[in-house]
Amino acid sequence: MKAYLVGGAVRDELLKLPVKDRDWVVTGATPGEMLQQGYKKVGADFPVFLHPESREEYALARTERKNGQGYHGFTVYSAPDVTLEDDLKRRDLTINAMAKATDGTLVDPFNGQQDLDARLLRHVSDAFAEDPLRILRTARFAARLQPMGFKVADQTMTLMKNMVAAGEVEHLVPERVWQEVQRALHENEPGTFFKVLQDCGALNALIPELEPAESLADGLNALRCSHQRDLPTEARLAALLSPLASLEPGTAEHRARSLKAPNECIAMARLVSDAVSALTAAKPLEADTLLKLLNDSDAWRKPDRFQVLLGTLACVLPSPSLANLDQLRHAYEQSASVNPQSLMAEGYAGKELGEAIQRERKHRIQLAIDRAKGNA
Ligand code: CTP
């Protein structure tokens, strides 16, 4: 039996990038022999084991063939006669299909090293088309490696276009799509992910509202800014979806939901979209509008989330509306210090207390507005 380092670890080592997980492929062994040597079985669908000491993953060499639609429609074949090359051949991109023997020899039957040097993301074989998730993976690697000069090879782009045209993207499990989108939002150039998806037609299936060139450009600008500010996932998604604020109310929230984004992302998409609509309105902001935004965003009980909202809005709003954002920030600072205890001491309780708090907050916001007007 022989073990080879494979996949991302080999790629990243050659690119002189930090290696995260080290995955291994084992040839010439049976599951029984692996267990005998102390490996622990972890894969339910594939013969994958954990090394008894390093805890790194060792997978028996396998082939996969698609036999149905969707993600589960694969037949896996694994036996001691499956070669390393067979295993590498089922992989997505040539730069991910290299192996390194324990003596350091590179095994590279699909010219991954050549593509690394040429900065090309190229599919290994037509088997790429058997797994539509690879469209998203390729876009994600483009987003990660774009600063190093990588791009999707023309033939691979053509293949991805054909897959999209054949309706493959519709068969993707939404949870897996979200997993890729979420990771892409934190890659070096997140915008590249969405540009590649647009180039191959997949964006139209995933976020059709961003298909108009102007919407995509605005969404990607906002996303770039949220990336530069190192904002969390929910801010990045909300920034990307911010152009949807000009559509039917609720569109951004609905899109985040159908992408199977977690609740905090859905909420942020809604808050950003609502705030954009309110803060870009031409008329001067009124105390009621500001108080409503603060109440709707639950700024009092979720101050950290409110700061993320402000940071996102700074990336999203057109310059003429940034003064309105300052006003919102100010309104929060003025009204956050309203103290329920002192109102209780004045004898307020229950519903009346709630109303008195709101009145006091509105009063302070109004004072701030008047003061700003006086200064203008
Ligand atoms: N792989 C594949 N097709 C997929 C998923 C994975 O061909 N849909 C192969 C690739 O060879 C990949 C390896 O399995 O290199 C390991 O997958 P994964 O750990 O998801 O990716 P990495 O390449 O290690 O990338 P990352 O740095 O993002 O973890």
mmCIF file of C-alpha atoms and ligand atoms in Angstrom:
data_model
loop_
_atom_site.group_PDB
_atom_site.id
_atom_site.type_symbol
_atom_site.label_atom_id
_atom_site.label_comp_id
_atom_site.label_asym_id
_atom_site.label_seq_id
_atom_site.Cartn_x
_atom_site.Cartn_y
_atom_site.Cartn_z
ATOM 1 C CA MET A 1 0.000 0.000 0.000
ATOM 2 C CA LYS A 2 1.120 3.542 -0.801
ATOM 3 C CA ALA A 3 -0.021 6.961 0.442
ATOM 4 C CA TYR A 4 0.091 10.219 -1.530
ATOM 5 C CA LEU A 5 -0.604 13.781 -0.479
ATOM 6 C CA VAL A 6 -3.321 15.116 -2.828
ATOM 7 C CA GLY A 7 -5.562 18.026 -3.742
ATOM 8 C CA GLY A 8 -5.423 21.441 -2.100
ATOM 9 C CA ALA A 9 -2.317 20.711 -0.012
ATOM 10 C CA VAL A 10 -0.203 19.958 -3.090
ATOM 11 C CA ARG A 11 -1.627 22.956 -4.936
ATOM 12 C CA ASP A 12 -1.054 25.368 -2.063
ATOM 13 C CA GLU A 13 2.441 24.083 -1.361
ATOM 14 C CA LEU A 14 3.433 24.687 -4.998
ATOM 15 C CA LEU A 15 1.865 28.155 -4.846
ATOM 16 C CA LYS A 16 3.754 28.809 -1.599
ATOM 17 C CA LEU A 17 0.471 29.452 0.165
ATOM 18 C CA PRO A 18 -0.206 28.225 3.705
ATOM 19 C CA VAL A 19 -1.475 24.636 3.674
ATOM 20 C CA LYS A 20 -4.630 24.092 5.751
ATOM 21 C CA ASP A 21 -5.796 20.497 5.491
ATOM 22 C CA ARG A 22 -3.612 17.696 4.296
ATOM 23 C CA ASP A 23 -5.581 14.990 2.474
ATOM 24 C CA TRP A 24 -4.110 11.674 1.406
ATOM 25 C CA VAL A 25 -5.012 9.004 -1.128
ATOM 26 C CA VAL A 26 -4.064 5.389 -0.461
ATOM 27 C CA THR A 27 -3.603 2.850 -3.254
ATOM 28 C CA GLY A 28 -3.331 -0.920 -3.039
ATOM 29 C CA ALA A 29 -5.197 -1.315 0.237
ATOM 30 C CA THR A 30 -8.561 -2.630 1.416
ATOM 31 C CA PRO A 31 -10.704 -1.125 4.182
ATOM 32 C CA GLY A 32 -9.844 -4.157 6.343
ATOM 33 C CA GLU A 33 -6.113 -3.485 6.022
ATOM 34 C CA MET A 34 -6.625 0.161 6.959
ATOM 35 C CA LEU A 35 -8.552 -0.787 10.102
ATOM 36 C CA GLN A 36 -5.895 -3.353 10.968
ATOM 37 C CA GLN A 37 -3.264 -0.615 10.885
ATOM 38 C CA GLY A 38 -5.228 1.469 13.357
ATOM 39 C CA TYR A 39 -6.957 3.910 10.974
ATOM 40 C CA LYS A 40 -10.497 4.931 11.998
ATOM 41 C CA LYS A 41 -13.251 4.857 9.393
ATOM 42 C CA VAL A 42 -15.060 8.199 9.026
ATOM 43 C CA GLY A 43 -16.715 8.220 5.598
ATOM 44 C CA ALA A 44 -20.257 6.906 5.374
ATOM 45 C CA ASP A 45 -20.391 7.049 1.555
ATOM 46 C CA PHE A 46 -16.699 6.799 0.696
ATOM 47 C CA PRO A 47 -13.884 4.700 2.154
ATOM 48 C CA VAL A 48 -12.225 7.505 4.125
ATOM 49 C CA PHE A 49 -10.160 6.991 7.282
ATOM 50 C CA LEU A 50 -8.398 9.076 9.911
ATOM 51 C CA HIS A 51 -4.736 8.460 10.625
ATOM 52 C CA PRO A 52 -4.382 7.113 14.191
ATOM 53 C CA GLU A 53 -1.915 9.866 15.185
ATOM 54 C CA SER A 54 -1.981 12.826 12.787
ATOM 55 C CA ARG A 55 -5.812 12.595 12.419
ATOM 56 C CA GLU A 56 -5.323 13.545 8.736
ATOM 57 C CA GLU A 57 -7.731 12.085 6.188
ATOM 58 C CA TYR A 58 -6.682 9.048 4.188
ATOM 59 C CA ALA A 59 -9.083 8.032 1.414
ATOM 60 C CA LEU A 60 -8.786 4.815 -0.550
ATOM 61 C CA ALA A 61 -8.326 5.587 -4.245
ATOM 62 C CA ARG A 62 -11.736 5.616 -5.876
ATOM 63 C CA THR A 63 -13.586 6.349 -9.058
ATOM 64 C CA GLU A 64 -16.991 7.993 -9.184
ATOM 65 C CA ARG A 65 -19.568 7.815 -11.886
ATOM 66 C CA LYS A 66 -22.755 9.755 -12.108
ATOM 67 C CA ASN A 67 -25.856 7.601 -12.344
ATOM 68 C CA GLY A 68 -28.646 10.047 -11.634
ATOM 69 C CA GLN A 69 -29.494 13.653 -10.993
ATOM 70 C CA GLY A 70 -28.503 15.699 -8.033
ATOM 71 C CA TYR A 71 -25.729 15.360 -5.596
ATOM 72 C CA HIS A 72 -26.343 11.821 -4.421
ATOM 73 C CA GLY A 73 -26.499 10.222 -7.832
ATOM 74 C CA PHE A 74 -22.945 8.844 -7.796
ATOM 75 C CA THR A 75 -21.636 5.297 -7.896
ATOM 76 C CA VAL A 76 -18.374 5.002 -6.031
ATOM 77 C CA TYR A 77 -15.939 2.231 -6.899
ATOM 78 C CA SER A 78 -13.012 1.560 -4.655
ATOM 79 C CA ALA A 79 -10.710 -1.471 -4.724
ATOM 80 C CA PRO A 80 -6.955 -2.124 -4.514
ATOM 81 C CA ASP A 81 -6.767 -2.047 -8.337
ATOM 82 C CA VAL A 82 -7.943 1.582 -8.595
ATOM 83 C CA THR A 83 -4.834 3.567 -9.472
ATOM 84 C CA LEU A 84 -3.734 6.973 -8.258
ATOM 85 C CA GLU A 85 -4.276 8.298 -11.778
ATOM 86 C CA ASP A 86 -7.863 6.951 -11.801
ATOM 87 C CA ASP A 87 -8.498 8.841 -8.581
ATOM 88 C CA LEU A 88 -6.919 12.075 -9.813
ATOM 89 C CA LYS A 89 -8.911 11.885 -13.020
ATOM 90 C CA ARG A 90 -12.278 12.225 -11.231
ATOM 91 C CA ARG A 91 -11.222 15.565 -9.715
ATOM 92 C CA ASP A 92 -12.407 19.023 -10.713
ATOM 93 C CA LEU A 93 -9.435 21.176 -11.769
ATOM 94 C CA THR A 94 -5.960 20.212 -12.953
ATOM 95 C CA ILE A 95 -4.364 22.297 -10.196
ATOM 96 C CA ASN A 96 -6.352 20.195 -7.696
ATOM 97 C CA ALA A 97 -5.463 16.913 -9.394
ATOM 98 C CA MET A 98 -1.800 16.555 -8.456
ATOM 99 C CA ALA A 99 -0.321 14.183 -5.904
ATOM 100 C CA LYS A 100 2.943 14.009 -4.013
ATOM 101 C CA ALA A 101 4.539 10.716 -3.018
ATOM 102 C CA THR A 102 6.109 10.407 0.425
ATOM 103 C CA ASP A 103 9.566 10.704 -1.213
ATOM 104 C CA GLY A 104 8.550 14.120 -2.590
ATOM 105 C CA THR A 105 7.954 13.053 -6.224
ATOM 106 C CA LEU A 106 5.156 15.001 -7.906
ATOM 107 C CA VAL A 107 2.558 12.884 -9.708
ATOM 108 C CA ASP A 108 0.923 15.142 -12.259
ATOM 109 C CA PRO A 109 -0.766 13.239 -15.099
ATOM 110 C CA PHE A 110 -3.049 16.166 -16.065
ATOM 111 C CA ASN A 111 -0.428 18.915 -16.220
ATOM 112 C CA GLY A 112 -1.548 20.773 -13.141
ATOM 113 C CA GLN A 113 1.912 22.258 -12.641
ATOM 114 C CA GLN A 114 1.831 23.700 -16.156
ATOM 115 C CA ASP A 115 -1.585 25.259 -15.472
ATOM 116 C CA LEU A 116 -0.344 26.599 -12.156
ATOM 117 C CA ASP A 117 2.472 28.346 -13.985
ATOM 118 C CA ALA A 118 0.084 29.613 -16.680
ATOM 119 C CA ARG A 119 -2.370 30.721 -13.931
ATOM 120 C CA LEU A 120 -5.218 28.721 -15.450
ATOM 121 C CA LEU A 121 -8.175 27.040 -13.781
ATOM 122 C CA ARG A 122 -8.785 24.162 -16.166
ATOM 123 C CA HIS A 123 -11.069 21.133 -15.799
ATOM 124 C CA VAL A 124 -9.411 17.729 -15.696
ATOM 125 C CA SER A 125 -11.867 15.906 -17.918
ATOM 126 C CA ASP A 126 -15.490 15.916 -19.080
ATOM 127 C CA ALA A 127 -16.334 14.294 -15.733
ATOM 128 C CA PHE A 128 -16.257 17.886 -14.428
ATOM 129 C CA ALA A 129 -19.780 18.210 -15.824
ATOM 130 C CA GLU A 130 -21.052 15.407 -13.571
ATOM 131 C CA ASP A 131 -20.966 17.707 -10.544
ATOM 132 C CA PRO A 132 -22.508 21.169 -11.050
ATOM 133 C CA LEU A 133 -21.142 22.296 -7.677
ATOM 134 C CA ARG A 134 -17.818 22.492 -9.491
ATOM 135 C CA ILE A 135 -19.060 25.580 -11.333
ATOM 136 C CA LEU A 136 -19.236 27.325 -7.962
ATOM 137 C CA ARG A 137 -15.958 25.837 -6.784
ATOM 138 C CA THR A 138 -14.201 27.069 -9.919
ATOM 139 C CA ALA A 139 -15.665 30.546 -9.427
ATOM 140 C CA ARG A 140 -14.502 30.432 -5.815
ATOM 141 C CA PHE A 141 -10.952 29.442 -6.748
ATOM 142 C CA ALA A 142 -11.002 32.297 -9.264
ATOM 143 C CA ALA A 143 -12.022 34.649 -6.423
ATOM 144 C CA ARG A 144 -9.218 33.324 -4.233
ATOM 145 C CA LEU A 145 -6.418 33.170 -6.786
ATOM 146 C CA GLN A 146 -7.311 36.154 -8.963
ATOM 147 C CA PRO A 147 -4.763 38.395 -7.182
ATOM 148 C CA MET A 148 -2.088 35.903 -8.294
ATOM 149 C CA GLY A 149 -3.282 36.260 -11.889
ATOM 150 C CA PHE A 150 -5.440 33.141 -12.215
ATOM 151 C CA LYS A 151 -8.389 32.941 -14.568
ATOM 152 C CA VAL A 152 -10.805 30.317 -15.823
ATOM 153 C CA ALA A 153 -9.522 28.569 -18.971
ATOM 154 C CA ASP A 154 -11.616 29.245 -22.072
ATOM 155 C CA GLN A 155 -12.522 25.575 -22.575
ATOM 156 C CA THR A 156 -13.615 25.316 -18.948
ATOM 157 C CA MET A 157 -15.757 28.425 -19.281
ATOM 158 C CA THR A 158 -17.372 26.899 -22.374
ATOM 159 C CA LEU A 159 -18.059 23.678 -20.480
ATOM 160 C CA MET A 160 -19.548 25.636 -17.563
ATOM 161 C CA LYS A 161 -21.771 27.593 -19.955
ATOM 162 C CA ASN A 162 -23.011 24.338 -21.467
ATOM 163 C CA MET A 163 -23.734 22.923 -18.022
ATOM 164 C CA VAL A 164 -25.725 26.021 -17.077
ATOM 165 C CA ALA A 165 -27.610 25.939 -20.384
ATOM 166 C CA ALA A 166 -28.505 22.288 -19.673
ATOM 167 C CA GLY A 167 -30.164 23.397 -16.404
ATOM 168 C CA GLU A 168 -27.545 21.802 -14.130
ATOM 169 C CA VAL A 169 -27.474 24.716 -11.693
ATOM 170 C CA GLU A 170 -31.143 24.180 -10.863
ATOM 171 C CA HIS A 171 -30.282 20.721 -9.567
ATOM 172 C CA LEU A 172 -27.902 22.005 -6.939
ATOM 173 C CA VAL A 173 -28.860 21.496 -3.316
ATOM 174 C CA PRO A 174 -29.408 25.054 -1.922
ATOM 175 C CA GLU A 175 -27.488 24.294 1.280
ATOM 176 C CA ARG A 176 -24.408 23.431 -0.755
ATOM 177 C CA VAL A 177 -24.822 26.555 -2.855
ATOM 178 C CA TRP A 178 -24.886 28.627 0.317
ATOM 179 C CA GLN A 179 -21.762 26.882 1.603
ATOM 180 C CA GLU A 180 -19.888 27.960 -1.527
ATOM 181 C CA VAL A 181 -21.361 31.489 -1.549
ATOM 182 C CA GLN A 182 -20.492 31.942 2.110
ATOM 183 C CA ARG A 183 -16.888 30.880 1.517
ATOM 184 C CA ALA A 184 -16.688 33.012 -1.632
ATOM 185 C CA LEU A 185 -17.769 36.118 0.301
ATOM 186 C CA HIS A 186 -14.554 35.795 2.312
ATOM 187 C CA GLU A 187 -12.124 35.011 -0.506
ATOM 188 C CA ASN A 188 -9.483 37.543 -1.623
ATOM 189 C CA GLU A 189 -11.608 39.004 -4.430
ATOM 190 C CA PRO A 190 -15.202 38.033 -3.614
ATOM 191 C CA GLY A 191 -16.530 39.984 -6.597
ATOM 192 C CA THR A 192 -14.689 37.695 -8.998
ATOM 193 C CA PHE A 193 -16.846 34.791 -7.818
ATOM 194 C CA PHE A 194 -20.001 36.558 -8.965
ATOM 195 C CA LYS A 195 -18.416 37.799 -12.201
ATOM 196 C CA VAL A 196 -17.443 34.252 -13.157
ATOM 197 C CA LEU A 197 -20.966 33.090 -12.331
ATOM 198 C CA GLN A 198 -22.337 35.813 -14.553
ATOM 199 C CA ASP A 199 -19.946 34.937 -17.387
ATOM 200 C CA CYS A 200 -21.152 31.335 -17.428
ATOM 201 C CA GLY A 201 -24.824 32.229 -16.934
ATOM 202 C CA ALA A 202 -25.169 30.752 -13.439
ATOM 203 C CA LEU A 203 -25.833 34.089 -11.756
ATOM 204 C CA ASN A 204 -29.115 34.305 -13.596
ATOM 205 C CA ALA A 205 -30.208 31.076 -11.930
ATOM 206 C CA LEU A 206 -28.924 31.990 -8.461
ATOM 207 C CA ILE A 207 -29.451 35.767 -8.062
ATOM 208 C CA PRO A 208 -31.375 36.854 -11.187
ATOM 209 C CA GLU A 209 -31.945 40.370 -9.769
ATOM 210 C CA LEU A 210 -28.218 41.073 -10.227
ATOM 211 C CA GLU A 211 -28.296 40.232 -13.918
ATOM 212 C CA PRO A 212 -28.654 43.886 -15.117
ATOM 213 C CA ALA A 213 -25.096 45.215 -15.541
ATOM 214 C CA GLU A 214 -25.701 48.280 -13.392
ATOM 215 C CA SER A 215 -27.150 46.280 -10.496
ATOM 216 C CA LEU A 216 -24.234 43.858 -10.547
ATOM 217 C CA ALA A 217 -21.710 46.704 -10.674
ATOM 218 C CA ASP A 218 -23.371 48.425 -7.683
ATOM 219 C CA GLY A 219 -23.608 45.172 -5.724
ATOM 220 C CA LEU A 220 -19.954 44.333 -6.384
ATOM 221 C CA ASN A 221 -18.774 47.822 -5.395
ATOM 222 C CA ALA A 222 -20.624 47.548 -2.107
ATOM 223 C CA LEU A 223 -19.263 44.036 -1.606
ATOM 224 C CA ARG A 224 -15.684 45.193 -2.232
ATOM 225 C CA CYS A 225 -16.098 47.930 0.371
ATOM 226 C CA SER A 226 -17.536 45.499 2.954
ATOM 227 C CA HIS A 227 -14.595 43.182 2.263
ATOM 228 C CA GLN A 228 -12.084 46.002 2.720
ATOM 229 C CA ARG A 229 -13.735 46.903 6.019
ATOM 230 C CA ASP A 230 -13.551 43.252 7.029
ATOM 231 C CA LEU A 231 -17.273 43.155 7.792
ATOM 232 C CA PRO A 232 -18.924 39.833 8.701
ATOM 233 C CA THR A 233 -20.715 37.499 6.284
ATOM 234 C CA GLU A 234 -24.169 38.992 6.834
ATOM 235 C CA ALA A 235 -22.877 42.476 5.931
ATOM 236 C CA ARG A 236 -21.190 41.200 2.775
ATOM 237 C CA LEU A 237 -24.299 39.412 1.540
ATOM 238 C CA ALA A 238 -26.494 42.414 2.376
ATOM 239 C CA ALA A 239 -24.061 44.703 0.527
ATOM 240 C CA LEU A 240 -24.136 42.447 -2.528
ATOM 241 C CA LEU A 241 -27.931 42.365 -2.463
ATOM 242 C CA SER A 242 -28.324 46.097 -1.757
ATOM 243 C CA PRO A 243 -29.316 46.993 -5.353
ATOM 244 C CA LEU A 244 -32.437 44.883 -4.776
ATOM 245 C CA ALA A 245 -33.702 47.697 -2.530
ATOM 246 C CA SER A 246 -34.966 49.432 -5.673
ATOM 247 C CA LEU A 247 -37.265 46.476 -6.450
ATOM 248 C CA GLU A 248 -40.402 45.301 -4.606
ATOM 249 C CA PRO A 249 -40.015 45.659 -0.803
ATOM 250 C CA GLY A 250 -38.797 42.364 0.642
ATOM 251 C CA THR A 251 -36.911 41.239 -2.486
ATOM 252 C CA ALA A 252 -33.453 41.196 -0.851
ATOM 253 C CA GLU A 253 -34.749 39.309 2.171
ATOM 254 C CA HIS A 254 -36.520 36.818 -0.062
ATOM 255 C CA ARG A 255 -33.365 36.243 -2.127
ATOM 256 C CA ALA A 256 -31.242 35.713 0.991
ATOM 257 C CA ARG A 257 -33.828 33.214 2.207
ATOM 258 C CA SER A 258 -33.917 31.284 -1.033
ATOM 259 C CA LEU A 259 -30.111 31.118 -0.977
ATOM 260 C CA LYS A 260 -30.573 29.309 2.361
ATOM 261 C CA ALA A 261 -28.488 31.935 4.122
ATOM 262 C CA PRO A 262 -28.696 31.773 7.931
ATOM 263 C CA ASN A 263 -31.144 33.964 9.848
ATOM 264 C CA GLU A 264 -28.672 36.747 10.680
ATOM 265 C CA CYS A 265 -27.964 37.133 6.945
ATOM 266 C CA ILE A 266 -31.658 37.238 6.066
ATOM 267 C CA ALA A 267 -32.247 39.847 8.773
ATOM 268 C CA MET A 268 -29.313 42.015 7.652
ATOM 269 C CA ALA A 269 -30.450 41.859 4.012
ATOM 270 C CA ARG A 270 -33.864 43.125 5.145
ATOM 271 C CA LEU A 271 -32.475 45.848 7.425
ATOM 272 C CA VAL A 272 -30.054 47.165 4.815
ATOM 273 C CA SER A 273 -32.688 47.135 2.114
ATOM 274 C CA ASP A 274 -35.250 48.969 4.280
ATOM 275 C CA ALA A 275 -32.673 51.499 5.474
ATOM 276 C CA VAL A 276 -31.491 52.174 1.923
ATOM 277 C CA SER A 277 -35.063 52.879 0.852
ATOM 278 C CA ALA A 278 -35.647 55.212 3.814
ATOM 279 C CA LEU A 279 -32.285 57.016 3.708
ATOM 280 C CA THR A 280 -32.196 57.643 -0.038
ATOM 281 C CA ALA A 281 -35.617 59.317 -0.028
ATOM 282 C CA ALA A 282 -35.254 62.884 -1.284
ATOM 283 C CA LYS A 283 -37.128 64.679 1.498
ATOM 284 C CA PRO A 284 -35.351 65.652 4.747
ATOM 285 C CA LEU A 285 -35.412 62.894 7.327
ATOM 286 C CA GLU A 286 -37.930 63.195 10.109
ATOM 287 C CA ALA A 287 -37.672 62.045 13.683
ATOM 288 C CA ASP A 288 -40.400 59.435 13.083
ATOM 289 C CA THR A 289 -38.472 57.881 10.180
ATOM 290 C CA LEU A 290 -35.258 57.697 12.183
ATOM 291 C CA LEU A 291 -37.000 56.280 15.246
ATOM 292 C CA LYS A 292 -38.740 53.681 13.109
ATOM 293 C CA LEU A 293 -35.407 52.590 11.590
ATOM 294 C CA LEU A 294 -33.900 52.280 15.062
ATOM 295 C CA ASN A 295 -36.904 50.346 16.356
ATOM 296 C CA ASP A 296 -37.091 48.055 13.326
ATOM 297 C CA SER A 297 -33.416 47.226 13.607
ATOM 298 C CA ASP A 298 -33.786 46.613 17.353
ATOM 299 C CA ALA A 299 -30.778 48.879 17.821
ATOM 300 C CA TRP A 300 -31.386 49.119 21.574
ATOM 301 C CA ARG A 301 -31.146 45.424 22.281
ATOM 302 C CA LYS A 302 -28.717 44.550 19.488
ATOM 303 C CA PRO A 303 -26.147 47.363 19.472
ATOM 304 C CA ASP A 304 -23.417 45.253 17.862
ATOM 305 C CA ARG A 305 -25.665 44.300 14.991
ATOM 306 C CA PHE A 306 -26.644 47.939 14.620
ATOM 307 C CA GLN A 307 -22.975 48.885 14.224
ATOM 308 C CA VAL A 308 -22.645 46.241 11.492
ATOM 309 C CA LEU A 309 -25.721 47.742 9.835
ATOM 310 C CA LEU A 310 -24.150 51.223 9.924
ATOM 311 C CA GLY A 311 -20.893 49.856 8.485
ATOM 312 C CA THR A 312 -22.779 48.133 5.671
ATOM 313 C CA LEU A 313 -24.823 51.221 4.884
ATOM 314 C CA ALA A 314 -21.630 53.255 4.622
ATOM 315 C CA CYS A 315 -20.624 50.885 1.801
ATOM 316 C CA VAL A 316 -24.002 50.844 0.141
ATOM 317 C CA LEU A 317 -25.453 54.336 0.158
ATOM 318 C CA PRO A 318 -24.762 56.762 -2.683
ATOM 319 C CA SER A 319 -22.617 59.719 -1.569
ATOM 320 C CA PRO A 320 -25.510 62.251 -1.451
ATOM 321 C CA SER A 321 -27.249 60.047 1.142
ATOM 322 C CA LEU A 322 -24.258 59.675 3.453
ATOM 323 C CA ALA A 323 -25.339 62.754 5.415
ATOM 324 C CA ASN A 324 -28.566 60.869 6.183
ATOM 325 C CA LEU A 325 -26.504 57.986 7.497
ATOM 326 C CA ASP A 326 -24.711 60.399 9.836
ATOM 327 C CA GLN A 327 -28.108 61.524 11.023
ATOM 328 C CA LEU A 328 -29.142 57.957 11.756
ATOM 329 C CA ARG A 329 -25.921 57.387 13.690
ATOM 330 C CA HIS A 330 -26.515 60.565 15.598
ATOM 331 C CA ALA A 331 -30.135 59.704 16.306
ATOM 332 C CA TYR A 332 -28.972 56.428 17.816
ATOM 333 C CA GLU A 333 -26.317 58.059 19.974
ATOM 334 C CA GLN A 334 -28.794 60.599 21.286
ATOM 335 C CA SER A 335 -31.613 58.187 21.994
ATOM 336 C CA ALA A 336 -29.710 55.110 23.201
ATOM 337 C CA SER A 337 -29.132 56.704 26.580
ATOM 338 C CA VAL A 338 -32.825 57.080 27.421
ATOM 339 C CA ASN A 339 -32.993 55.466 30.815
ATOM 340 C CA PRO A 340 -36.115 53.366 31.583
ATOM 341 C CA GLN A 341 -35.203 53.386 35.309
ATOM 342 C CA SER A 342 -35.560 57.135 35.655
ATOM 343 C CA LEU A 343 -38.904 57.000 33.843
ATOM 344 C CA MET A 344 -40.011 54.227 36.205
ATOM 345 C CA ALA A 345 -38.980 56.439 39.105
ATOM 346 C CA GLU A 346 -41.316 59.035 37.673
ATOM 347 C CA GLY A 347 -44.105 56.485 38.062
ATOM 348 C CA TYR A 348 -44.395 55.024 34.568
ATOM 349 C CA ALA A 349 -45.139 51.307 34.247
ATOM 350 C CA GLY A 350 -46.324 48.746 31.681
ATOM 351 C CA LYS A 351 -47.652 50.089 28.404
ATOM 352 C CA GLU A 352 -47.267 53.708 29.567
ATOM 353 C CA LEU A 353 -43.594 53.101 30.297
ATOM 354 C CA GLY A 354 -43.053 51.812 26.770
ATOM 355 C CA GLU A 355 -44.788 54.839 25.313
ATOM 356 C CA ALA A 356 -42.837 57.239 27.523
ATOM 357 C CA ILE A 357 -39.536 55.678 26.409
ATOM 358 C CA GLN A 358 -40.530 56.094 22.760
ATOM 359 C CA ARG A 359 -41.621 59.682 23.356
ATOM 360 C CA GLU A 360 -38.344 60.539 25.042
ATOM 361 C CA ARG A 361 -36.321 58.928 22.283
ATOM 362 C CA LYS A 362 -38.255 60.796 19.628
ATOM 363 C CA HIS A 363 -37.819 64.033 21.556
ATOM 364 C CA ARG A 364 -34.044 63.612 21.686
ATOM 365 C CA ILE A 365 -33.873 62.726 18.004
ATOM 366 C CA GLN A 366 -35.910 65.826 17.184
ATOM 367 C CA LEU A 367 -33.525 67.966 19.251
ATOM 368 C CA ALA A 368 -30.583 66.533 17.332
ATOM 369 C CA ILE A 369 -32.311 67.293 14.021
ATOM 370 C CA ASP A 370 -33.064 70.861 15.122
ATOM 371 C CA ARG A 371 -29.491 71.331 16.305
ATOM 372 C CA ALA A 372 -28.149 70.040 12.960
ATOM 373 C CA LYS A 373 -30.486 72.449 11.132
ATOM 374 C CA GLY A 374 -29.262 75.298 13.329
ATOM 375 C CA ASN A 375 -25.665 74.445 12.469
ATOM 376 C CA ALA A 376 -26.360 74.188 8.748
HETATM 377 N N1 CTP B 1 -12.842 17.802 -5.285
HETATM 378 C C1 CTP B 1 -13.410 17.684 -6.540
HETATM 379 N N2 CTP B 1 -14.707 18.033 -6.757
HETATM 380 C C2 CTP B 1 -15.468 18.492 -5.735
HETATM 381 C C3 CTP B 1 -14.918 18.609 -4.447
HETATM 382 C C4 CTP B 1 -13.592 18.257 -4.252
HETATM 383 O O1 CTP B 1 -12.741 17.270 -7.478
HETATM 384 N N3 CTP B 1 -16.752 18.835 -5.953
HETATM 385 C C5 CTP B 1 -11.437 17.364 -5.077
HETATM 386 C C6 CTP B 1 -10.374 18.354 -5.509
HETATM 387 O O2 CTP B 1 -9.304 17.594 -6.003
HETATM 388 C C7 CTP B 1 -9.966 19.034 -4.222
HETATM 389 C C8 CTP B 1 -10.101 17.899 -3.219
HETATM 390 O O3 CTP B 1 -11.215 17.114 -3.699
HETATM 391 O O4 CTP B 1 -8.651 19.535 -4.272
HETATM 392 C C9 CTP B 1 -10.367 18.362 -1.787
HETATM 393 O O5 CTP B 1 -11.544 19.129 -1.726
HETATM 394 P P1 CTP B 1 -11.715 20.362 -0.736
HETATM 395 O O6 CTP B 1 -11.076 20.040 0.563
HETATM 396 O O7 CTP B 1 -13.137 20.780 -0.786
HETATM 397 O O8 CTP B 1 -10.927 21.516 -1.487
HETATM 398 P P2 CTP B 1 -9.443 21.993 -1.498
HETATM 399 O O9 CTP B 1 -8.926 21.831 -2.883
HETATM 400 O O10 CTP B 1 -8.645 21.390 -0.409
HETATM 401 O O11 CTP B 1 -9.640 23.557 -1.304
HETATM 402 P P3 CTP B 1 -9.825 24.446 -0.007
HETATM 403 O O12 CTP B 1 -8.483 25.097 0.126
HETATM 404 O O13 CTP B 1 -10.884 25.402 -0.409
HETATM 405 O O14 CTP B 1 -10.199 23.561 1.121
#
